[in-house]
Structures are given as structure tokens and as C-alpha cells.
Amino acid sequence: MQHWEYSDFFYATSPGYFTLFVLALSKMFDRDPRSAGFQSLRTALEQEGKPEVAAQIEAALTPLRPKVKRIMEIRSQSVVHNSFGLSRDDIYKANGITIDEIRDLVDATCQCISRVAAALDIQGHALASERTANATLRMLAGLKASLQHTRD
């Protein structure tokens, strides 16, 4: 970012965003039947007469289980429980997941959500468009404009 006035903000808040990201992603893969994750979603799809969509989700996510397990370990060790005697870097190294693997997991998660939305004829959800990216760009443009206004 070219404007230090708000690039410092994003740099400083990055760990918080990453923590929220890990929590949100791990929540989707929580196997507790009381949580509203993919396991519960597959059950609900079957009950709603959409077993083929449930099977597609299962097929898409099964190969990702090792990556999911590593994200869940990071969540447990550094976000939820904070393992005693281990630094955050140690936890990430021990669980050995790369940015590309996290991206694959996020992409698969988004594709599954979009597949379910399409099967249920849900339109206009945020993942179906560039809505969230455009909102971020608009916010940055607004920040830039307000910075220029305060300088004038």
C-alpha cells in the first residue's frame, strides 16, 4: 500500500484478521453435531431431499481432511487454548500447512457453499460475486479520499 496512514492499520490488525479467519474456517469443519458446519449441512441436505449435493460436498472435502486437521490443530493450539511453552511460529511449523494449502482449502470451502446455494436456488450470496472484494476496494478508496480531504 502506498499510504502509510492506513497501511499501518492493516499491518497492525493482520494478526486479528488471521485469528478470525482461522476460527471461521475451522468452524465450518467442526465435527461436533451441535455446530453448523459441513457435517450438519450434509445431514440437512439429505433431510431436504438433496443427497446428491451432500455426496458432492463429501467428495470435494474428503481429500482435504489432512489440511483441515492441520488448521484445526492451529486453532486449538494457538487461538482457542494457547499451548503452554510453544510459540505461534512453533505451532505453525509443527502443523506444516502452507499458504497455498490454505488457499486450496478456502477455495474448496467457497465452492461447496456456492454449490449448496445453487442447489437450493439461493441467489445473491456474497461468494457468488466480487461483492466482498469490491466492498474492500470501495472502503480503501473512501479512506484515500478522506485522507486527501484532511490534508486540504
Coordinates of N, CA and C in Angstrom, one line a residue:
M1 N 0.8 -1.2 0.0 CA 0.0 0.0 0.0 C 0.9 1.2 0.0
Q2 N 0.4 2.2 -0.7 CA 1.2 3.4 -0.8 C 1.0 4.4 0.3
H3 N -0.1 4.3 1.0 CA -0.4 5.3 2.0 C -0.1 4.8 3.4
W4 N 0.9 5.2 4.0 CA 1.3 4.7 5.3 C 0.2 5.0 6.4
E5 N -0.6 6.0 6.1 CA -1.7 6.3 7.1 C -2.6 5.2 7.4
Y6 N -2.9 4.4 6.4 CA -3.8 3.2 6.6 C -3.1 1.9 6.4
S7 N -1.9 1.9 5.7 CA -1.2 0.6 5.6 C -0.8 0.1 7.0
D8 N -0.4 1.1 7.8 CA 0.0 0.7 9.2 C -1.2 0.0 10.0
F9 N -2.4 0.5 9.7 CA -3.5 -0.1 10.4 C -3.7 -1.5 9.9
F10 N -3.6 -1.8 8.6 CA -3.8 -3.1 8.2 C -2.7 -4.0 8.6
Y11 N -1.5 -3.5 8.7 CA -0.3 -4.3 9.2 C -0.6 -4.7 10.6
A12 N -1.0 -3.7 11.4 CA -1.2 -3.9 12.9 C -2.4 -4.9 13.2
T13 N -3.4 -4.8 12.3 CA -4.6 -5.6 12.6 C -4.5 -7.0 11.9
S14 N -3.5 -7.2 11.1 CA -3.4 -8.5 10.4 C -3.5 -9.7 11.3
P15 N -2.8 -9.8 12.5 CA -2.9 -11.0 13.3 C -4.4 -11.2 13.8
G16 N -5.1 -10.2 14.0 CA -6.5 -10.3 14.4 C -7.4 -10.9 13.3
Y17 N -7.1 -10.4 12.1 CA -7.9 -10.9 10.9 C -7.5 -12.4 10.7
F18 N -6.2 -12.7 10.9 CA -5.9 -14.1 10.7 C -6.5 -15.0 11.7
T19 N -6.6 -14.5 13.0 CA -7.2 -15.3 14.0 C -8.7 -15.5 13.7
L20 N -9.4 -14.5 13.3 CA -10.8 -14.6 12.9 C -11.0 -15.6 11.7
F21 N -10.0 -15.5 10.8 CA -10.1 -16.4 9.6 C -10.0 -17.8 10.0
V22 N -9.0 -18.1 10.9 CA -8.8 -19.5 11.4 C -10.0 -20.0 12.1
L23 N -10.6 -19.1 13.0 CA -11.8 -19.5 13.7 C -12.9 -19.8 12.7
A24 N -13.2 -18.9 11.8 CA -14.3 -19.1 10.8 C -14.1 -20.3 10.0
L25 N -12.9 -20.6 9.5 CA -12.7 -21.7 8.7 C -12.8 -23.0 9.5
S26 N -12.2 -23.0 10.7 CA -12.3 -24.2 11.5 C -13.7 -24.5 11.9
K27 N -14.5 -23.5 12.1 CA -15.9 -23.7 12.5 C -16.7 -24.4 11.4
M28 N -16.3 -24.2 10.2 CA -17.0 -24.9 9.1 C -16.7 -26.4 9.1
F29 N -15.6 -26.8 9.6 CA -15.2 -28.2 9.6 C -15.3 -28.8 11.0
D30 N -15.9 -28.1 11.9 CA -16.1 -28.7 13.3 C -17.0 -29.9 13.1
R31 N -16.6 -31.0 13.7 CA -17.3 -32.3 13.6 C -18.4 -32.5 14.7
D32 N -18.4 -31.5 15.6 CA -19.4 -31.6 16.7 C -20.8 -31.5 16.0
P33 N -21.7 -32.4 16.2 CA -23.0 -32.4 15.6 C -23.9 -31.2 16.0
R34 N -23.5 -30.5 17.1 CA -24.2 -29.3 17.5 C -23.8 -28.0 16.8
S35 N -22.7 -28.1 16.0 CA -22.3 -26.9 15.3 C -22.8 -26.9 13.9
A36 N -22.9 -25.7 13.3 CA -23.5 -25.6 12.0 C -22.3 -25.6 11.0
G37 N -21.7 -26.7 10.9 CA -20.6 -26.8 9.9 C -21.0 -27.7 8.7
F38 N -20.0 -28.2 8.0 CA -20.3 -29.0 6.8 C -21.0 -30.3 7.2
Q39 N -20.6 -30.9 8.3 CA -21.2 -32.2 8.7 C -22.7 -32.0 8.9
S40 N -23.1 -31.0 9.6 CA -24.5 -30.7 9.8 C -25.2 -30.3 8.5
L41 N -24.5 -29.6 7.7 CA -25.0 -29.2 6.4 C -25.3 -30.4 5.5
R42 N -24.4 -31.4 5.5 CA -24.7 -32.6 4.7 C -25.9 -33.3 5.2
T43 N -26.1 -33.4 6.5 CA -27.2 -34.1 7.1 C -28.5 -33.3 6.7
A44 N -28.5 -32.0 6.8 CA -29.6 -31.2 6.5 C -30.0 -31.3 5.0
L45 N -29.0 -31.4 4.1 CA -29.2 -31.6 2.7 C -29.9 -32.9 2.4
E46 N -29.4 -34.0 3.1 CA -30.1 -35.3 2.9 C -31.5 -35.2 3.4
Q47 N -31.8 -34.6 4.5 CA -33.2 -34.5 5.0 C -34.0 -33.7 4.1
E48 N -33.4 -32.7 3.3 CA -34.2 -31.9 2.4 C -34.3 -32.5 1.0
G49 N -33.9 -33.8 0.9 CA -34.0 -34.4 -0.4 C -32.9 -34.1 -1.4
K50 N -31.8 -33.7 -0.9 CA -30.7 -33.3 -1.8 C -29.4 -34.2 -1.5
P51 N -29.6 -35.5 -1.5 CA -28.5 -36.4 -1.1 C -27.3 -36.3 -2.1
E52 N -27.6 -35.9 -3.4 CA -26.6 -35.8 -4.4 C -25.6 -34.6 -4.1
V53 N -26.2 -33.6 -3.5 CA -25.4 -32.4 -3.2 C -24.6 -32.7 -2.0
A54 N -25.2 -33.4 -1.0 CA -24.4 -33.8 0.2 C -23.2 -34.7 -0.2
A55 N -23.5 -35.6 -1.2 CA -22.4 -36.5 -1.7 C -21.3 -35.7 -2.4
Q56 N -21.7 -34.7 -3.2 CA -20.7 -33.9 -3.9 C -19.8 -33.1 -2.9
I57 N -20.4 -32.6 -1.8 CA -19.7 -31.9 -0.8 C -18.7 -32.9 -0.1
E58 N -19.2 -34.1 0.2 CA -18.3 -35.1 0.8 C -17.2 -35.4 -0.1
A59 N -17.4 -35.6 -1.4 CA -16.4 -36.0 -2.3 C -15.3 -34.8 -2.5
A60 N -15.8 -33.6 -2.4 CA -14.9 -32.4 -2.6 C -14.0 -32.2 -1.4
L61 N -14.6 -32.5 -0.2 CA -13.9 -32.2 1.1 C -13.0 -33.4 1.6
T62 N -13.4 -34.6 1.2 CA -12.6 -35.7 1.8 C -11.1 -35.7 1.5
P63 N -10.7 -35.3 0.3 CA -9.2 -35.2 0.1 C -8.5 -34.1 0.9
L64 N -9.3 -33.2 1.4 CA -8.8 -32.1 2.1 C -8.7 -32.3 3.6
R65 N -9.1 -33.5 4.1 CA -9.1 -33.8 5.5 C -7.7 -33.5 6.2
P66 N -6.6 -33.9 5.6 CA -5.3 -33.7 6.3 C -5.1 -32.1 6.5
K67 N -5.5 -31.3 5.5 CA -5.3 -29.9 5.6 C -6.2 -29.3 6.7
V68 N -7.5 -29.9 6.7 CA -8.4 -29.5 7.7 C -7.9 -29.8 9.1
K69 N -7.3 -31.0 9.3 CA -6.8 -31.4 10.6 C -5.7 -30.4 11.0
R70 N -4.9 -30.0 10.1 CA -3.8 -29.1 10.5 C -4.3 -27.7 10.9
I71 N -5.3 -27.2 10.2 CA -6.0 -25.9 10.5 C -6.6 -26.1 11.9
M72 N -7.3 -27.2 12.2 CA -7.9 -27.4 13.5 C -6.9 -27.4 14.6
E73 N -5.7 -28.0 14.3 CA -4.7 -28.0 15.3 C -4.1 -26.6 15.6
I74 N -4.0 -25.9 14.6 CA -3.5 -24.5 14.7 C -4.5 -23.7 15.6
R75 N -5.8 -23.9 15.2 CA -6.9 -23.3 16.0 C -6.8 -23.7 17.5
S76 N -6.7 -24.9 17.7 CA -6.7 -25.4 19.1 C -5.5 -25.0 19.9
Q77 N -4.3 -25.0 19.2 CA -3.1 -24.7 19.9 C -2.8 -23.2 20.0
S78 N -3.2 -22.4 19.1 CA -2.8 -21.0 19.1 C -3.9 -20.0 19.3
V79 N -5.1 -20.4 19.0 CA -6.3 -19.5 19.0 C -7.1 -19.7 20.2
V80 N -7.5 -21.0 20.4 CA -8.5 -21.3 21.4 C -7.8 -21.6 22.8
H81 N -6.8 -22.5 22.8 CA -6.2 -23.0 24.0 C -4.8 -22.4 24.3
N82 N -4.1 -21.9 23.4 CA -2.8 -21.4 23.6 C -1.9 -22.4 24.3
S83 N -1.3 -23.3 23.6 CA -0.4 -24.3 24.2 C 0.7 -23.7 24.9
F84 N 0.9 -24.2 26.1 CA 2.0 -23.7 27.0 C 3.3 -24.1 26.5
G85 N 4.2 -23.1 26.4 CA 5.6 -23.4 26.0 C 5.8 -23.5 24.5
L86 N 4.8 -23.2 23.7 CA 5.0 -23.2 22.3 C 4.7 -21.8 21.7
S87 N 5.6 -21.3 20.9 CA 5.3 -20.0 20.3 C 4.4 -20.3 19.1
R88 N 3.8 -19.2 18.6 CA 2.9 -19.4 17.5 C 3.7 -19.9 16.3
D89 N 4.9 -19.4 16.1 CA 5.7 -19.9 15.0 C 6.0 -21.4 15.1
D90 N 6.2 -21.9 16.3 CA 6.5 -23.3 16.5 C 5.2 -24.1 16.2
I91 N 4.1 -23.6 16.5 CA 2.8 -24.3 16.2 C 2.6 -24.4 14.7
Y92 N 2.8 -23.3 14.0 CA 2.7 -23.3 12.5 C 3.7 -24.2 11.9
K93 N 4.9 -24.2 12.4 CA 5.9 -25.2 11.8 C 5.5 -26.6 12.1
A94 N 5.0 -26.9 13.3 CA 4.7 -28.3 13.7 C 3.5 -28.8 12.8
N95 N 2.6 -27.9 12.5 CA 1.4 -28.3 11.7 C 1.6 -28.2 10.2
G96 N 2.7 -27.6 9.8 CA 3.2 -27.6 8.4 C 2.2 -27.4 7.3
I97 N 1.4 -26.3 7.4 CA 0.4 -26.0 6.3 C 0.9 -24.8 5.6
T98 N 0.9 -24.8 4.3 CA 1.4 -23.7 3.5 C 0.2 -22.7 3.1
I99 N 0.6 -21.5 2.7 CA -0.4 -20.6 2.2 C -1.2 -21.2 1.1
D100 N -0.5 -21.8 0.2 CA -1.2 -22.4 -1.0 C -2.2 -23.5 -0.5
E101 N -1.8 -24.3 0.5 CA -2.8 -25.3 1.0 C -4.0 -24.6 1.7
I102 N -3.7 -23.5 2.4 CA -4.8 -22.8 3.0 C -5.7 -22.2 1.9
R103 N -5.1 -21.7 0.8 CA -5.9 -21.2 -0.3 C -6.8 -22.3 -0.9
D104 N -6.2 -23.5 -1.1 CA -7.0 -24.6 -1.6 C -8.2 -24.9 -0.8
L105 N -7.9 -24.9 0.5 CA -9.0 -25.2 1.5 C -10.1 -24.1 1.4
V106 N -9.7 -22.9 1.4 CA -10.7 -21.8 1.3 C -11.4 -21.9 0.0
D107 N -10.7 -22.1 -1.1 CA -11.4 -22.2 -2.4 C -12.4 -23.4 -2.4
A108 N -12.0 -24.5 -1.9 CA -12.9 -25.7 -1.8 C -14.1 -25.4 -1.0
T109 N -13.9 -24.7 0.1 CA -15.0 -24.3 1.0 C -16.0 -23.4 0.3
C110 N -15.5 -22.4 -0.4 CA -16.3 -21.5 -1.1 C -17.1 -22.2 -2.2
Q111 N -16.4 -23.1 -2.9 CA -17.1 -23.8 -4.0 C -18.2 -24.7 -3.4
C112 N -18.0 -25.3 -2.3 CA -19.1 -26.1 -1.6 C -20.3 -25.2 -1.3
I113 N -20.0 -24.1 -0.7 CA -21.1 -23.2 -0.3 C -21.8 -22.7 -1.5
S114 N -21.1 -22.4 -2.6 CA -21.8 -22.0 -3.8 C -22.6 -23.1 -4.4
R115 N -22.1 -24.3 -4.3 CA -22.8 -25.5 -4.9 C -24.1 -25.7 -4.1
V116 N -24.1 -25.5 -2.8 CA -25.3 -25.7 -2.0 C -26.3 -24.6 -2.3
A117 N -25.8 -23.3 -2.4 CA -26.6 -22.2 -2.7 C -27.3 -22.4 -4.1
A118 N -26.6 -22.9 -5.1 CA -27.2 -23.1 -6.4 C -28.2 -24.2 -6.3
A119 N -27.9 -25.3 -5.6 CA -28.9 -26.4 -5.4 C -30.2 -26.0 -4.7
L120 N -30.1 -25.0 -3.8 CA -31.2 -24.6 -3.1 C -31.8 -23.3 -3.7
D121 N -31.3 -22.9 -4.9 CA -31.8 -21.8 -5.6 C -31.7 -20.5 -4.8
I122 N -30.6 -20.4 -4.1 CA -30.3 -19.2 -3.3 C -29.4 -18.3 -4.1
Q123 N -29.9 -17.1 -4.4 CA -29.1 -16.2 -5.3 C -28.7 -14.9 -4.5
G124 N -27.6 -14.3 -5.0 CA -27.1 -13.1 -4.4 C -26.3 -13.3 -3.1
H125 N -25.8 -14.5 -2.9 CA -24.9 -14.6 -1.7 C -23.5 -14.0 -2.0
A126 N -22.8 -13.6 -1.0 CA -21.5 -12.8 -1.2 C -20.5 -13.6 -2.0
L127 N -20.5 -14.9 -1.9 CA -19.5 -15.7 -2.6 C -19.7 -15.9 -4.1
A128 N -20.9 -15.5 -4.5 CA -21.3 -15.7 -5.9 C -20.8 -14.5 -6.8
S129 N -20.2 -13.5 -6.2 CA -19.8 -12.4 -7.0 C -18.5 -11.8 -6.4
E130 N -18.1 -10.7 -6.9 CA -16.9 -10.0 -6.4 C -17.4 -9.0 -5.3
R131 N -18.5 -9.2 -4.7 CA -19.1 -8.3 -3.8 C -18.2 -7.9 -2.6
T132 N -17.6 -8.9 -2.0 CA -16.7 -8.6 -0.8 C -15.4 -7.9 -1.3
A133 N -14.9 -8.3 -2.4 CA -13.6 -7.6 -2.9 C -14.0 -6.2 -3.3
N134 N -15.1 -6.0 -3.9 CA -15.5 -4.6 -4.3 C -15.7 -3.8 -3.1
A135 N -16.3 -4.3 -2.1 CA -16.6 -3.6 -0.8 C -15.3 -3.1 -0.2
T136 N -14.3 -4.0 -0.2 CA -13.0 -3.6 0.3 C -12.3 -2.5 -0.5
L137 N -12.4 -2.6 -1.8 CA -11.8 -1.6 -2.6 C -12.5 -0.3 -2.4
R138 N -13.8 -0.3 -2.3 CA -14.6 1.0 -2.0 C -14.2 1.6 -0.7
M139 N -14.0 0.7 0.3 CA -13.6 1.2 1.6 C -12.2 1.9 1.5
L140 N -11.3 1.2 0.8 CA -9.9 1.8 0.6 C -10.0 3.1 -0.1
A141 N -10.8 3.2 -1.2 CA -11.0 4.5 -1.9 C -11.6 5.5 -1.0
G142 N -12.5 5.2 -0.2 CA -13.1 6.1 0.8 C -12.0 6.6 1.8
L143 N -11.2 5.7 2.3 CA -10.1 6.1 3.2 C -9.1 7.1 2.5
K144 N -8.8 6.8 1.2 CA -7.9 7.6 0.5 C -8.5 9.0 0.3
A145 N -9.8 9.1 -0.1 CA -10.4 10.4 -0.3 C -10.5 11.2 1.0
S146 N -10.8 10.5 2.2 CA -10.8 11.2 3.4 C -9.4 11.7 3.9
L147 N -8.4 11.0 3.5 CA -7.0 11.4 3.8 C -6.7 12.6 3.0
Q148 N -7.1 12.7 1.8 CA -6.8 13.8 0.9 C -7.6 15.0 1.4
H149 N -8.8 14.8 1.8 CA -9.7 15.8 2.3 C -9.1 16.5 3.6
T150 N -8.6 15.7 4.5 CA -8.0 16.2 5.7 C -6.7 16.9 5.5
R151 N -6.0 16.7 4.4 CA -4.8 17.4 4.1 C -5.1 18.7 3.5
D152 N -6.2 18.9 2.8 CA -6.6 20.2 2.1 C -6.9 21.3 3.1

